[in-house]
Amino acid sequence: MWYRPDEGKRFCTAPRPFPFKALLALTLLAFLPATVMANHGSDDPVRDFTQALLAGEPLPYPPLVLDDHPAMPWLKMQWMRPRLGELDAEEVIRFISRHRHRPFAAEFRRDWLVALGQAERWRDFDRYYRGERDQTLQCLHLQSRLVRDDEGALRAAAGLWLTGRTLPRDCEPLFAAAREAGEISDYMVAERFRLALNRDNLALATELAPQVGEAAVAQVDRLRAIRQNPRSVLDNIDPARAGEAAIADFVAATKRLARQDPVAAHERFEAALAEDLETTDQQRFLVQRRLALEAARDHLPQAEAWLEQTPANDQFIRAWRIRNALRLGDWTAALEAIDSHPHDNSRQWQYWRARALEQLGREDEARRLYTQLASDNAYYGILANRRLGRAIETEPRIIEADATVLAQLRSDEDLQLARALLDVGWETAARTEWRQVLNESPRHTRCQSALLAHEWGWSGEAVRMAARSGCRGDPRLDYPLAFADYMKPSVARLELDASWAWSIMRAESLFAIGAESHVGALGLMQLMPGTAREVARDLELELNGSRDIIDPAHNIQLGTGYLRQMLDRFDGHPLVATAAYNAGPHRAQAWLPEEGTLDGDVWAEIVPFRETRRYIRRVMTHSLGFDRQLDAVAGNGDRLAMRMAPVGETDPESCLLATTPELDEEITLSC
């Protein structure tokens, strides 16, 4: 629990400097195995030891001598992890008890119990299992009961088994025993198959189908075919003779085909209806809705009519009616769609209402709306200021340092641990410790912790903590010029807009060196490995695996190189290059107008992917903050206007760069 400084309960000791790296280096230098030192061979034994742990290298000596160092809990935990099934239970439980307040304690205890179960150390497992609801632990507990001939274990296993979710592999021996003993009946297998289908868990349904019967296998095959080849499914259904199940398959296949080819899906569905396909009102609505949305996202000429045929009480249909009207330049239709929901006062649609009014000659009404929006420093407020012809200026709100609170923060042992972990390059662990300590702290303390993170050079946490504590406005914290030693020479060499490049990095990783997305994008600039290799070849830069890609110097060089490629491919247009960096160049190319131009704000609004629309807004907004940090506003006119200039068709001959199948495949994954 956090206490305010004047309560004198937590932060009560006088601050004193703590020589993190010096102490840890001296201690580890004395006890680090010679093989580790030889393999890594740097002048930083702290980092050597950490990297050896993370790489899984053999470390025969537990670093017990580091018990008094703040980084010791994490270092010892990592040393123990690969040995959990072998270590003495008393040693492990002493470690857990000593560090029970640490954020890693619960997960570590869970992993230890799993290791005990996998090693069939049932006596120790039973002694320390506390009835946790974790499914793996529940299965291991039942296996332990089974070993002790507990007759109720298999009945309990059957109850745990009956779910549409995929269960942990550690449960499989238990469930096999329950099935063999008859506790899991044929009826239960059929019921779990049904639950799996209801959860759209096709993998589990496929596994269960042979046990249910031929009809279940055929059903799974049809579902897989709907996903993989919906045209084939439609070809094999006679609309005039289709029963209820076949009609459901036809509807599902039509919706699936609409994602690939809305026009073909529409033709097939209309033809089926003409042949008396007996669909329900709900089924027809769902198909109609999917067709309209996919046509709008693909910017098809049919989109307007299909959207009009679909009830507008759906927020997505309404939004795409507005976007489609913007794409067509039909400001009357855009205004009507916006006004169809008069109680929606979101800044997004109020901005577009003002734009429509302005285009329709109702300038006084438009100006009033713009003025209301312009007080906000977010994306639509910034655009409103531009429409009013106002300079986009924000008065900085500098956070004053509170020496007392900062001293208390520096002396807190948990934050000392976070600092020590950060110093040895273990940023994820450092972030976990940091956030556990500070997330629920008083607002003033969090504001000061943002200053502390900035002092440490921890830009991502400085940004995050300032935002969480409502202390936005200090440019040092909101828009730190992180990794400037790498970024400045890269953008200068490649002749890039520095504010734009920093804004891309902020949006991609929030300055986290080891950031990795769920699809495998890596580092500060979030590069897919295939993209990184492609850019490295162009730059004649040698890469040796993922570590080189994550390395800040390499990552920034590669990321800015890729930005340059996107900028060149799209005729020097930062707005389109931003979309390409996020969603892939082939997609950005497909989103360009087929003829003529669109205003930059309109083009950004009609981008089909919600994630990319939001990404563009963040990048364009934050680029102004970095402008202020770099003193780039004066003498450069309206830089946002240059970044968001009208978008027109790009010459296909200029799109040869970065279009290899490998690159496009990697970018496809990255979105």
XYZ file of C-alpha atoms in Angstrom:
671
model
C 0.000 0.000 0.000
C 1.151 3.515 -0.764
C 1.279 6.306 1.802
C 1.609 10.004 1.253
C 4.938 11.553 2.215
C 3.467 13.398 5.189
C 2.125 10.162 6.666
C 5.676 8.988 7.249
C 4.918 5.306 6.919
C 6.533 4.101 3.749
C 8.934 6.779 2.570
C 10.524 7.634 5.858
C 14.231 7.025 5.408
C 16.720 9.583 4.221
C 17.831 9.020 0.631
C 21.265 7.689 0.021
C 22.995 6.927 -3.251
C 22.981 3.265 -4.221
C 25.864 2.042 -6.413
C 23.768 -0.482 -8.379
C 26.100 -1.512 -11.136
C 29.279 -1.199 -9.112
C 28.134 -3.504 -6.327
C 26.543 -6.048 -8.601
C 29.524 -6.023 -10.942
C 32.036 -6.593 -8.157
C 30.026 -9.390 -6.607
C 29.278 -11.179 -9.846
C 32.834 -10.772 -11.064
C 34.013 -12.786 -8.109
C 31.496 -15.603 -8.444
C 30.594 -15.782 -12.136
C 31.617 -19.062 -13.733
C 34.633 -18.747 -15.980
C 32.752 -20.289 -18.904
C 30.180 -17.523 -18.830
C 32.828 -14.812 -18.726
C 34.662 -16.440 -21.594
C 31.538 -16.752 -23.710
C 30.408 -13.169 -23.229
C 33.683 -11.475 -22.551
C 32.425 -7.926 -22.035
C 33.442 -5.438 -19.386
C 29.960 -5.614 -17.845
C 29.687 -8.844 -15.818
C 26.190 -7.830 -14.663
C 24.896 -7.895 -18.200
C 26.950 -11.027 -18.947
C 25.330 -12.891 -16.096
C 21.848 -11.700 -17.053
C 22.309 -12.614 -20.706
C 23.646 -16.038 -19.713
C 20.526 -16.637 -17.633
C 18.194 -15.505 -20.402
C 20.055 -17.621 -22.955
C 19.740 -20.704 -20.748
C 23.485 -21.214 -20.454
C 24.672 -23.579 -17.717
C 25.358 -21.737 -14.479
C 26.428 -24.330 -11.907
C 26.546 -21.942 -8.958
C 23.389 -20.411 -7.557
C 24.142 -16.724 -6.974
C 23.375 -16.914 -3.264
C 26.108 -14.399 -2.489
C 23.902 -11.698 -3.995
C 21.193 -11.993 -1.345
C 21.633 -8.385 -0.238
C 21.521 -6.875 -3.723
C 18.222 -5.429 -5.011
C 18.393 -7.400 -8.273
C 18.989 -10.675 -6.469
C 15.346 -11.896 -6.336
C 14.976 -11.768 -10.105
C 18.426 -13.197 -10.796
C 17.929 -16.109 -8.438
C 14.416 -16.750 -9.708
C 15.749 -17.055 -13.259
C 18.525 -19.355 -12.068
C 15.939 -21.557 -10.320
C 13.406 -21.768 -13.151
C 14.998 -24.530 -15.247
C 15.677 -26.534 -12.069
C 12.249 -26.275 -10.396
C 11.473 -29.979 -10.657
C 14.766 -30.860 -8.961
C 15.230 -28.260 -6.231
C 14.576 -29.002 -2.593
C 11.020 -27.949 -1.736
C 12.063 -26.208 1.460
C 14.560 -24.049 -0.429
C 11.948 -23.003 -2.966
C 9.255 -22.262 -0.410
C 11.686 -20.152 1.639
C 12.444 -18.139 -1.482
C 8.742 -17.688 -2.282
C 7.891 -16.718 1.302
C 10.704 -14.205 1.443
C 9.575 -12.538 -1.775
C 5.811 -13.101 -1.572
C 5.137 -9.375 -2.093
C 7.036 -9.350 -5.400
C 4.957 -9.309 -8.622
C 6.601 -12.520 -9.814
C 5.834 -14.533 -6.668
C 2.405 -15.925 -7.617
C 3.421 -16.937 -11.135
C 6.684 -18.454 -9.887
C 4.840 -20.472 -7.248
C 2.406 -21.722 -9.899
C 5.259 -22.746 -12.222
C 6.974 -24.562 -9.361
C 3.815 -26.571 -8.579
C 3.497 -27.485 -12.257
C 7.120 -28.643 -12.269
C 6.479 -30.761 -9.152
C 3.470 -32.397 -10.817
C 5.319 -33.058 -14.056
C 8.133 -34.642 -12.030
C 5.480 -36.710 -10.172
C 6.671 -35.368 -6.853
C 3.136 -35.774 -5.518
C 3.988 -35.539 -1.823
C 5.506 -32.082 -2.256
C 2.768 -31.055 -4.694
C -0.022 -31.995 -2.265
C 1.726 -30.265 0.604
C 1.826 -26.879 -1.151
C -1.210 -26.971 -3.458
C -3.839 -24.610 -2.064
C -6.841 -25.313 -4.282
C -5.904 -22.780 -6.951
C -8.384 -22.596 -9.853
C -5.638 -22.755 -12.460
C -6.671 -25.573 -14.829
C -3.221 -27.152 -15.104
C -2.887 -27.256 -11.328
C -6.396 -28.660 -10.961
C -5.548 -31.466 -13.377
C -2.285 -32.233 -11.596
C -4.106 -32.250 -8.263
C -6.602 -34.781 -9.621
C -3.740 -36.899 -10.986
C -2.246 -36.881 -7.516
C -5.568 -38.041 -6.076
C -5.702 -40.751 -8.736
C -2.267 -42.000 -7.727
C -3.631 -42.310 -4.184
C -6.601 -44.362 -5.503
C -9.096 -41.602 -4.758
C -12.281 -42.807 -6.480
C -13.665 -39.294 -6.836
C -10.738 -38.028 -8.903
C -12.042 -39.295 -12.251
C -15.572 -37.984 -11.620
C -14.086 -34.572 -10.838
C -11.953 -34.817 -13.989
C -15.076 -35.365 -16.094
C -16.593 -32.154 -14.721
C -13.435 -30.223 -15.542
C -13.319 -31.716 -19.039
C -16.809 -30.590 -20.107
C -16.000 -27.208 -21.681
C -15.727 -25.714 -25.146
C -12.273 -24.378 -24.359
C -9.015 -26.132 -25.160
C -7.553 -27.493 -21.924
C -3.849 -27.740 -20.986
C -1.841 -30.700 -22.253
C -0.988 -31.634 -18.671
C -4.645 -32.665 -18.344
C -4.602 -35.226 -21.161
C -3.435 -38.303 -19.156
C -6.121 -37.621 -16.564
C -8.878 -37.255 -19.160
C -7.732 -40.398 -20.970
C -8.066 -42.322 -17.723
C -11.519 -40.833 -17.092
C -12.667 -41.768 -20.591
C -11.360 -45.314 -20.225
C -13.107 -45.681 -16.875
C -16.411 -44.539 -18.357
C -16.614 -41.322 -16.333
C -16.579 -39.378 -19.619
C -19.509 -40.839 -21.557
C -20.319 -40.712 -25.265
C -23.050 -38.213 -24.470
C -20.499 -35.948 -22.754
C -18.184 -36.162 -25.767
C -21.051 -35.046 -28.030
C -21.899 -32.260 -25.612
C -18.317 -31.008 -25.523
C -18.260 -31.104 -29.318
C -21.328 -28.849 -29.323
C -19.717 -26.479 -26.806
C -16.569 -26.291 -28.941
C -18.627 -25.337 -32.006
C -20.467 -22.684 -30.007
C -17.114 -21.156 -29.072
C -15.907 -21.389 -32.693
C -13.116 -23.667 -31.426
C -12.662 -25.594 -34.646
C -9.406 -27.217 -33.524
C -11.083 -28.838 -30.495
C -14.157 -29.768 -32.517
C -11.916 -31.462 -35.096
C -10.228 -33.468 -32.341
C -13.552 -34.607 -30.863
C -15.489 -35.223 -34.090
C -14.243 -38.803 -34.779
C -15.427 -39.821 -31.304
C -18.878 -38.332 -31.944
C -19.524 -39.894 -35.315
C -19.558 -39.472 -39.077
C -22.057 -36.617 -38.987
C -19.781 -34.632 -36.673
C -16.767 -35.264 -38.921
C -18.789 -34.061 -41.920
C -19.895 -30.974 -39.993
C -16.315 -30.061 -39.105
C -15.256 -30.626 -42.706
C -17.990 -28.244 -43.862
C -16.940 -25.588 -41.365
C -13.329 -25.896 -42.459
C -14.387 -25.636 -46.071
C -16.398 -22.497 -45.295
C -13.261 -20.908 -43.899
C -10.875 -22.104 -46.573
C -12.968 -22.266 -49.742
C -16.421 -20.672 -49.354
C -17.050 -20.706 -53.133
C -16.854 -24.498 -53.146
C -19.401 -24.702 -50.316
C -21.822 -22.441 -52.198
C -21.373 -24.509 -55.375
C -22.444 -27.683 -53.557
C -25.681 -26.360 -52.028
C -28.925 -26.362 -54.006
C -30.826 -23.316 -52.663
C -34.235 -24.705 -53.634
C -33.699 -27.962 -51.706
C -31.553 -26.771 -48.819
C -32.560 -27.806 -45.352
C -31.974 -25.784 -42.202
C -28.331 -26.913 -41.781
C -27.489 -26.323 -45.452
C -29.067 -22.861 -45.325
C -26.926 -22.016 -42.283
C -23.851 -23.205 -44.207
C -24.864 -21.120 -47.230
C -25.228 -17.996 -45.095
C -21.893 -18.582 -43.341
C -20.095 -19.229 -46.650
C -21.604 -16.083 -48.198
C -20.411 -13.972 -45.276
C -16.972 -15.552 -45.554
C -16.810 -14.951 -49.303
C -17.821 -11.320 -48.724
C -14.479 -10.766 -47.003
C -12.690 -11.853 -50.183
C -15.038 -10.686 -52.950
C -18.148 -8.742 -51.867
C -19.514 -8.456 -55.418
C -19.335 -12.206 -56.049
C -20.864 -12.913 -52.625
C -23.731 -10.518 -53.348
C -24.424 -12.127 -56.724
C -24.463 -15.623 -55.231
C -26.798 -14.625 -52.405
C -29.257 -12.741 -54.613
C -29.343 -15.686 -57.029
C -30.026 -18.080 -54.151
C -32.862 -15.925 -52.850
C -34.330 -15.880 -56.341
C -34.265 -19.690 -56.229
C -36.288 -19.628 -52.994
C -33.514 -20.073 -50.421
C -35.594 -19.988 -47.225
C -33.528 -17.706 -44.998
C -34.786 -15.971 -41.878
C -34.975 -12.181 -41.547
C -31.991 -12.287 -39.195
C -29.897 -14.325 -41.626
C -30.694 -11.919 -44.478
C -29.802 -8.935 -42.299
C -26.461 -10.452 -41.272
C -25.494 -11.157 -44.888
C -26.665 -7.729 -46.038
C -24.713 -6.050 -43.236
C -21.519 -7.947 -44.019
C -21.796 -7.179 -47.741
C -22.359 -3.466 -47.113
C -19.451 -3.139 -44.670
C -17.013 -5.059 -46.858
C -18.015 -3.040 -49.943
C -17.503 0.203 -48.018
C -14.114 -0.908 -46.688
C -13.058 -1.912 -50.196
C -14.292 1.450 -51.567
C -16.527 -0.314 -54.093
C -19.054 1.636 -56.192
C -21.842 -0.610 -54.844
C -21.156 0.500 -51.278
C -23.534 3.467 -51.298
C -26.584 1.461 -52.390
C -25.834 -1.501 -50.117
C -25.315 0.741 -47.097
C -28.623 2.489 -47.795
C -30.380 -0.882 -47.880
C -29.059 -1.780 -44.421
C -30.748 -0.392 -41.257
C -28.687 2.492 -39.850
C -29.290 1.707 -36.183
C -26.021 -0.227 -36.375
C -23.132 2.060 -35.367
C -20.759 0.485 -37.880
C -23.199 0.898 -40.759
C -23.738 4.540 -39.812
C -19.983 5.183 -39.550
C -19.355 3.674 -42.981
C -22.247 5.600 -44.494
C -20.473 8.744 -43.345
C -17.078 7.557 -44.585
C -18.461 6.467 -47.933
C -20.084 9.874 -48.415
C -16.761 11.553 -47.545
C -14.962 9.400 -50.106
C -17.490 10.370 -52.767
C -17.444 14.033 -51.811
C -21.194 13.861 -51.107
C -21.300 16.313 -48.223
C -25.099 16.383 -48.104
C -25.235 12.608 -47.584
C -22.460 12.827 -44.993
C -24.389 15.480 -43.039
C -27.606 13.471 -43.202
C -25.849 10.348 -41.905
C -24.257 12.285 -39.050
C -27.541 13.988 -38.121
C -29.397 10.668 -38.141
C -28.044 10.262 -34.606
C -28.373 13.796 -33.156
C -27.353 12.692 -29.666
C -23.923 11.482 -30.770
C -21.657 14.336 -29.713
C -18.357 12.559 -30.265
C -15.594 14.900 -31.366
C -14.965 12.736 -34.403
C -18.408 13.152 -35.929
C -18.788 16.745 -34.763
C -15.620 17.571 -36.712
C -17.019 15.945 -39.823
C -20.336 17.719 -39.298
C -18.421 21.004 -39.293
C -16.527 19.972 -42.434
C -19.805 19.121 -44.192
C -21.389 22.421 -43.137
C -18.332 24.292 -44.402
C -18.429 22.527 -47.756
C -22.165 23.220 -48.087
C -21.638 26.954 -47.566
C -22.961 27.114 -43.996
C -19.743 28.688 -42.791
C -21.042 30.391 -39.642
C -22.385 27.102 -38.279
C -19.163 25.367 -39.233
C -17.048 28.014 -37.513
C -19.033 27.662 -34.284
C -18.450 23.908 -34.269
C -14.754 24.281 -35.110
C -14.369 26.768 -32.266
C -15.932 24.340 -29.797
C -13.600 21.574 -30.963
C -10.459 23.710 -31.106
C -10.003 23.839 -27.338
C -8.987 20.174 -27.403
C -5.356 19.304 -28.180
C -6.243 15.866 -29.557
C -6.447 14.949 -33.245
C -9.829 16.423 -34.183
C -9.198 19.543 -32.129
C -5.938 20.050 -34.016
C -7.725 19.618 -37.340
C -10.387 22.109 -36.232
C -7.684 24.674 -35.457
C -6.302 24.183 -38.950
C -9.724 24.806 -40.494
C -9.965 28.016 -38.474
C -6.551 29.080 -39.741
C -5.144 29.207 -36.230
C -1.617 28.340 -35.220
C -1.529 25.082 -33.281
C 0.179 26.128 -30.078
C 0.173 24.489 -26.696
C 1.463 26.162 -23.573
C 3.842 23.705 -21.877
C 3.029 22.719 -18.307
C 6.383 21.977 -16.743
C 6.241 19.662 -13.738
C 8.223 21.080 -10.854
C 10.476 18.599 -9.090
C 9.521 17.795 -5.500
C 12.894 17.030 -3.904
C 11.348 15.259 -0.903
C 9.192 12.878 -2.922
C 11.951 12.189 -5.449
C 14.343 11.339 -2.616
C 11.792 8.951 -1.139
C 11.262 7.317 -4.509
C 14.996 6.870 -5.035
C 15.390 5.209 -1.643
C 12.466 2.797 -2.012
C 13.868 -0.750 -2.154
C 11.361 -1.963 -4.750
C 12.228 0.899 -7.071
C 15.906 0.214 -6.434
C 15.211 -3.288 -7.726
C 13.486 -1.836 -10.809
C 16.496 0.397 -11.432
C 18.948 -2.460 -11.015
C 16.984 -4.625 -13.466
C 16.799 -1.753 -15.927
C 20.560 -1.244 -15.672
C 21.265 -4.860 -16.636
C 18.877 -4.707 -19.598
C 15.977 -6.617 -18.028
C 13.399 -3.981 -18.939
C 10.293 -6.175 -18.779
C 11.073 -7.270 -15.235
C 11.936 -3.697 -14.281
C 8.605 -2.497 -15.664
C 6.699 -5.110 -13.668
C 8.339 -4.041 -10.392
C 7.950 -0.345 -11.199
C 4.256 -0.591 -11.983
C 3.376 -2.690 -8.964
C 4.881 -0.038 -6.739
C 3.508 3.028 -8.492
C 0.240 2.259 -10.268
C -1.904 2.822 -7.183
C 0.185 5.590 -5.670
C -1.147 9.144 -5.145
C -1.314 11.371 -8.197
C 1.468 13.702 -7.038
C 3.770 10.733 -6.432
C 3.054 9.371 -9.909
C 3.828 12.763 -11.459
C 7.161 12.796 -9.657
C 7.848 9.203 -10.686
C 7.501 10.345 -14.318
C 10.320 12.798 -13.626
C 12.341 9.988 -12.048
C 11.841 7.756 -15.084
C 12.951 10.638 -17.296
C 16.016 11.080 -15.074
C 16.836 7.400 -15.593
C 16.415 7.751 -19.368
C 13.392 5.449 -19.223
C 11.325 7.340 -21.769
C 8.432 4.913 -22.159
C 7.618 4.854 -18.451
C 8.019 8.626 -18.250
C 5.371 9.022 -20.981
C 3.083 6.421 -19.459
C 3.279 7.654 -15.890
C 2.716 11.277 -16.919
C -0.377 10.202 -18.845
C -1.750 8.001 -16.047
C -1.314 10.715 -13.460
C -2.872 13.491 -15.521
C 0.441 15.344 -15.784
C 0.476 15.721 -19.539
C 1.857 18.920 -20.949
C 5.513 18.690 -19.999
C 7.247 18.142 -23.365
C 10.220 16.408 -21.713
C 7.867 13.655 -20.541
C 5.290 13.581 -23.347
C 7.738 13.746 -26.247
C 11.192 12.660 -25.106
C 13.870 12.643 -27.763
C 14.714 9.060 -26.867
C 17.730 7.345 -28.421
C 18.738 10.639 -30.043
C 22.298 9.406 -30.602
C 20.900 6.858 -33.064
C 17.854 8.696 -34.396
C 19.404 12.047 -35.309
C 22.138 10.739 -37.614
C 19.711 8.277 -39.235
C 17.076 10.862 -40.103
C 19.755 13.312 -41.256
C 21.380 10.738 -43.540
C 18.045 9.648 -45.002
C 16.622 13.183 -45.161
C 13.578 12.248 -43.096
C 11.246 14.466 -41.100
C 12.691 13.850 -37.616
C 9.448 14.652 -35.775
C 7.563 12.178 -37.935
C 10.166 9.437 -37.383
C 10.150 9.935 -33.600
C 6.358 9.901 -33.633
C 6.398 6.575 -35.487
C 8.723 5.115 -32.842
C 6.531 6.449 -30.025
C 3.420 4.925 -31.604
C 5.118 1.604 -32.349
C 6.796 0.723 -29.063
C 6.540 3.645 -26.639
C 10.349 3.478 -26.610
C 10.522 -0.077 -25.214
C 13.751 -1.640 -26.498
C 12.592 -5.239 -26.203
C 9.030 -4.677 -27.462
C 7.623 -7.665 -29.341
C 4.139 -7.757 -30.830
C 1.856 -10.799 -30.859
C 2.809 -11.390 -34.506
C 6.558 -11.087 -33.906
C 7.394 -7.459 -34.757
C 10.525 -6.483 -32.836
C 12.155 -3.528 -31.149
C 11.708 0.203 -30.964
C 10.463 0.515 -34.550
C 8.543 -2.820 -34.485
C 10.020 -4.530 -37.512
C 9.013 -7.966 -38.727
C 12.138 -10.132 -39.139
C 11.586 -10.544 -42.883
C 11.183 -6.806 -43.357
C 14.295 -6.154 -41.267
C 16.350 -8.573 -43.380
C 15.095 -7.006 -46.601
C 15.966 -3.485 -45.465
C 19.318 -4.676 -44.083
C 20.239 -6.044 -47.516
C 19.401 -2.705 -49.108
C 21.497 -0.899 -46.478
C 24.289 -3.516 -46.689
C 23.920 -4.068 -42.963
C 24.813 -7.477 -41.516
C 22.272 -8.990 -39.116
C 22.935 -11.956 -36.845
C 19.522 -13.012 -35.623
C 16.804 -11.347 -33.574
C 19.205 -9.786 -31.061
C 20.659 -7.577 -33.777
C 17.162 -6.559 -34.873
C 16.222 -5.611 -31.303
C 19.482 -3.729 -30.701
C 18.477 -0.018 -30.623
C 21.190 1.146 -33.025
C 20.292 -1.490 -35.613
C 16.557 -1.215 -35.062
C 16.458 2.544 -35.574
C 18.696 2.296 -38.631
C 16.440 -0.380 -40.117
C 13.195 1.332 -39.104
C 14.160 4.685 -40.551
C 15.446 2.907 -43.652
C 12.046 1.274 -44.070
C 10.340 4.638 -43.540
C 12.488 6.046 -46.320
C 11.431 3.167 -48.585
C 7.754 3.790 -47.868
C 8.174 7.518 -48.440
C 9.870 6.919 -51.788
C 7.273 4.374 -52.826
C 4.394 6.766 -52.149
C 5.779 9.867 -53.844
C 7.090 11.422 -50.639
C 3.690 11.464 -48.894
C 4.110 10.983 -45.111
C 0.403 10.268 -44.523
C 0.312 7.327 -46.931
C 3.753 6.154 -45.804
C 2.455 6.130 -42.225
C -0.440 3.880 -43.232
C 1.967 1.654 -45.170
C 4.306 1.326 -42.175
C 1.379 0.087 -40.081
C -0.698 -1.997 -42.508
C 1.706 -2.820 -45.330
C 2.543 -1.099 -48.619
C 0.269 -3.287 -50.750
C -2.720 -2.285 -48.629
C -1.826 1.401 -48.626
C -1.520 1.178 -52.417
C -5.010 -0.359 -52.666
C -6.469 2.434 -50.522
C -5.313 5.252 -52.818
C -7.963 7.049 -54.911
C -8.423 5.516 -58.342
C -8.625 8.994 -59.811
C -8.323 12.560 -58.569
C -7.298 13.439 -55.017
C -8.783 13.381 -51.543
C -8.044 15.837 -48.763
C -5.586 14.327 -46.296
C -8.047 14.351 -43.396
C -10.683 12.630 -45.575
C -8.262 9.942 -46.770
C -7.125 9.239 -43.197
C -10.771 8.856 -42.119
C -11.739 6.342 -44.803
C -8.799 3.959 -44.325
C -10.540 0.567 -43.918
C -8.650 -0.688 -40.837
C -9.657 0.842 -37.527
C -6.208 0.087 -36.087
C -4.542 1.979 -38.941
C -6.914 4.944 -38.644
C -6.059 5.237 -34.957
C -2.373 4.796 -35.705
C -2.427 7.650 -38.240
C -4.162 9.929 -35.736
C -1.561 9.185 -33.062
C 1.383 9.689 -35.384
C 0.106 12.942 -36.862
C -0.840 14.338 -33.442
C 2.413 13.390 -31.749
C 4.488 14.730 -34.624
C 3.469 18.230 -33.513
C 4.747 17.516 -30.001
C 8.106 16.469 -31.391
C 8.087 19.581 -33.587
C 7.984 21.649 -30.422
C 10.751 19.605 -28.852
C 12.919 20.047 -31.923
C 12.017 23.724 -32.364
C 10.822 22.757 -35.832
C 7.703 24.943 -35.911
C 9.186 28.351 -36.600
C 9.969 29.098 -40.239
C 8.515 25.835 -41.565
C 4.918 26.856 -42.173
C 2.157 24.395 -41.329
C 4.108 21.146 -40.952
C 0.955 19.147 -40.271
C -0.505 20.438 -43.548
C 2.567 19.105 -45.334
C 2.266 15.735 -43.609
C -1.463 15.560 -44.372
C -1.409 16.971 -47.896
C -4.079 15.812 -50.376
C -3.693 12.179 -51.406
C -3.834 11.118 -55.041
C -3.112 8.042 -57.098
C 0.513 6.904 -56.943
C 2.254 6.048 -60.176
C 2.579 2.214 -60.168
C 6.022 2.561 -61.777
C 7.190 4.269 -58.587
C 6.038 1.331 -56.494
C 8.744 -1.151 -57.401
C 10.632 -0.658 -54.158
C 9.825 -3.015 -51.285
C 7.287 -5.128 -53.171
C 8.941 -8.532 -53.016
C 6.574 -11.378 -52.032
C 8.612 -12.016 -48.887
C 8.289 -8.424 -47.745
C 4.564 -8.232 -48.436
C 3.997 -11.523 -46.637
C 5.782 -10.280 -43.545
C 3.854 -7.026 -43.536
C 0.614 -8.920 -43.946
C 1.413 -10.672 -40.704
C 2.382 -7.433 -38.984
C -1.084 -5.900 -39.257
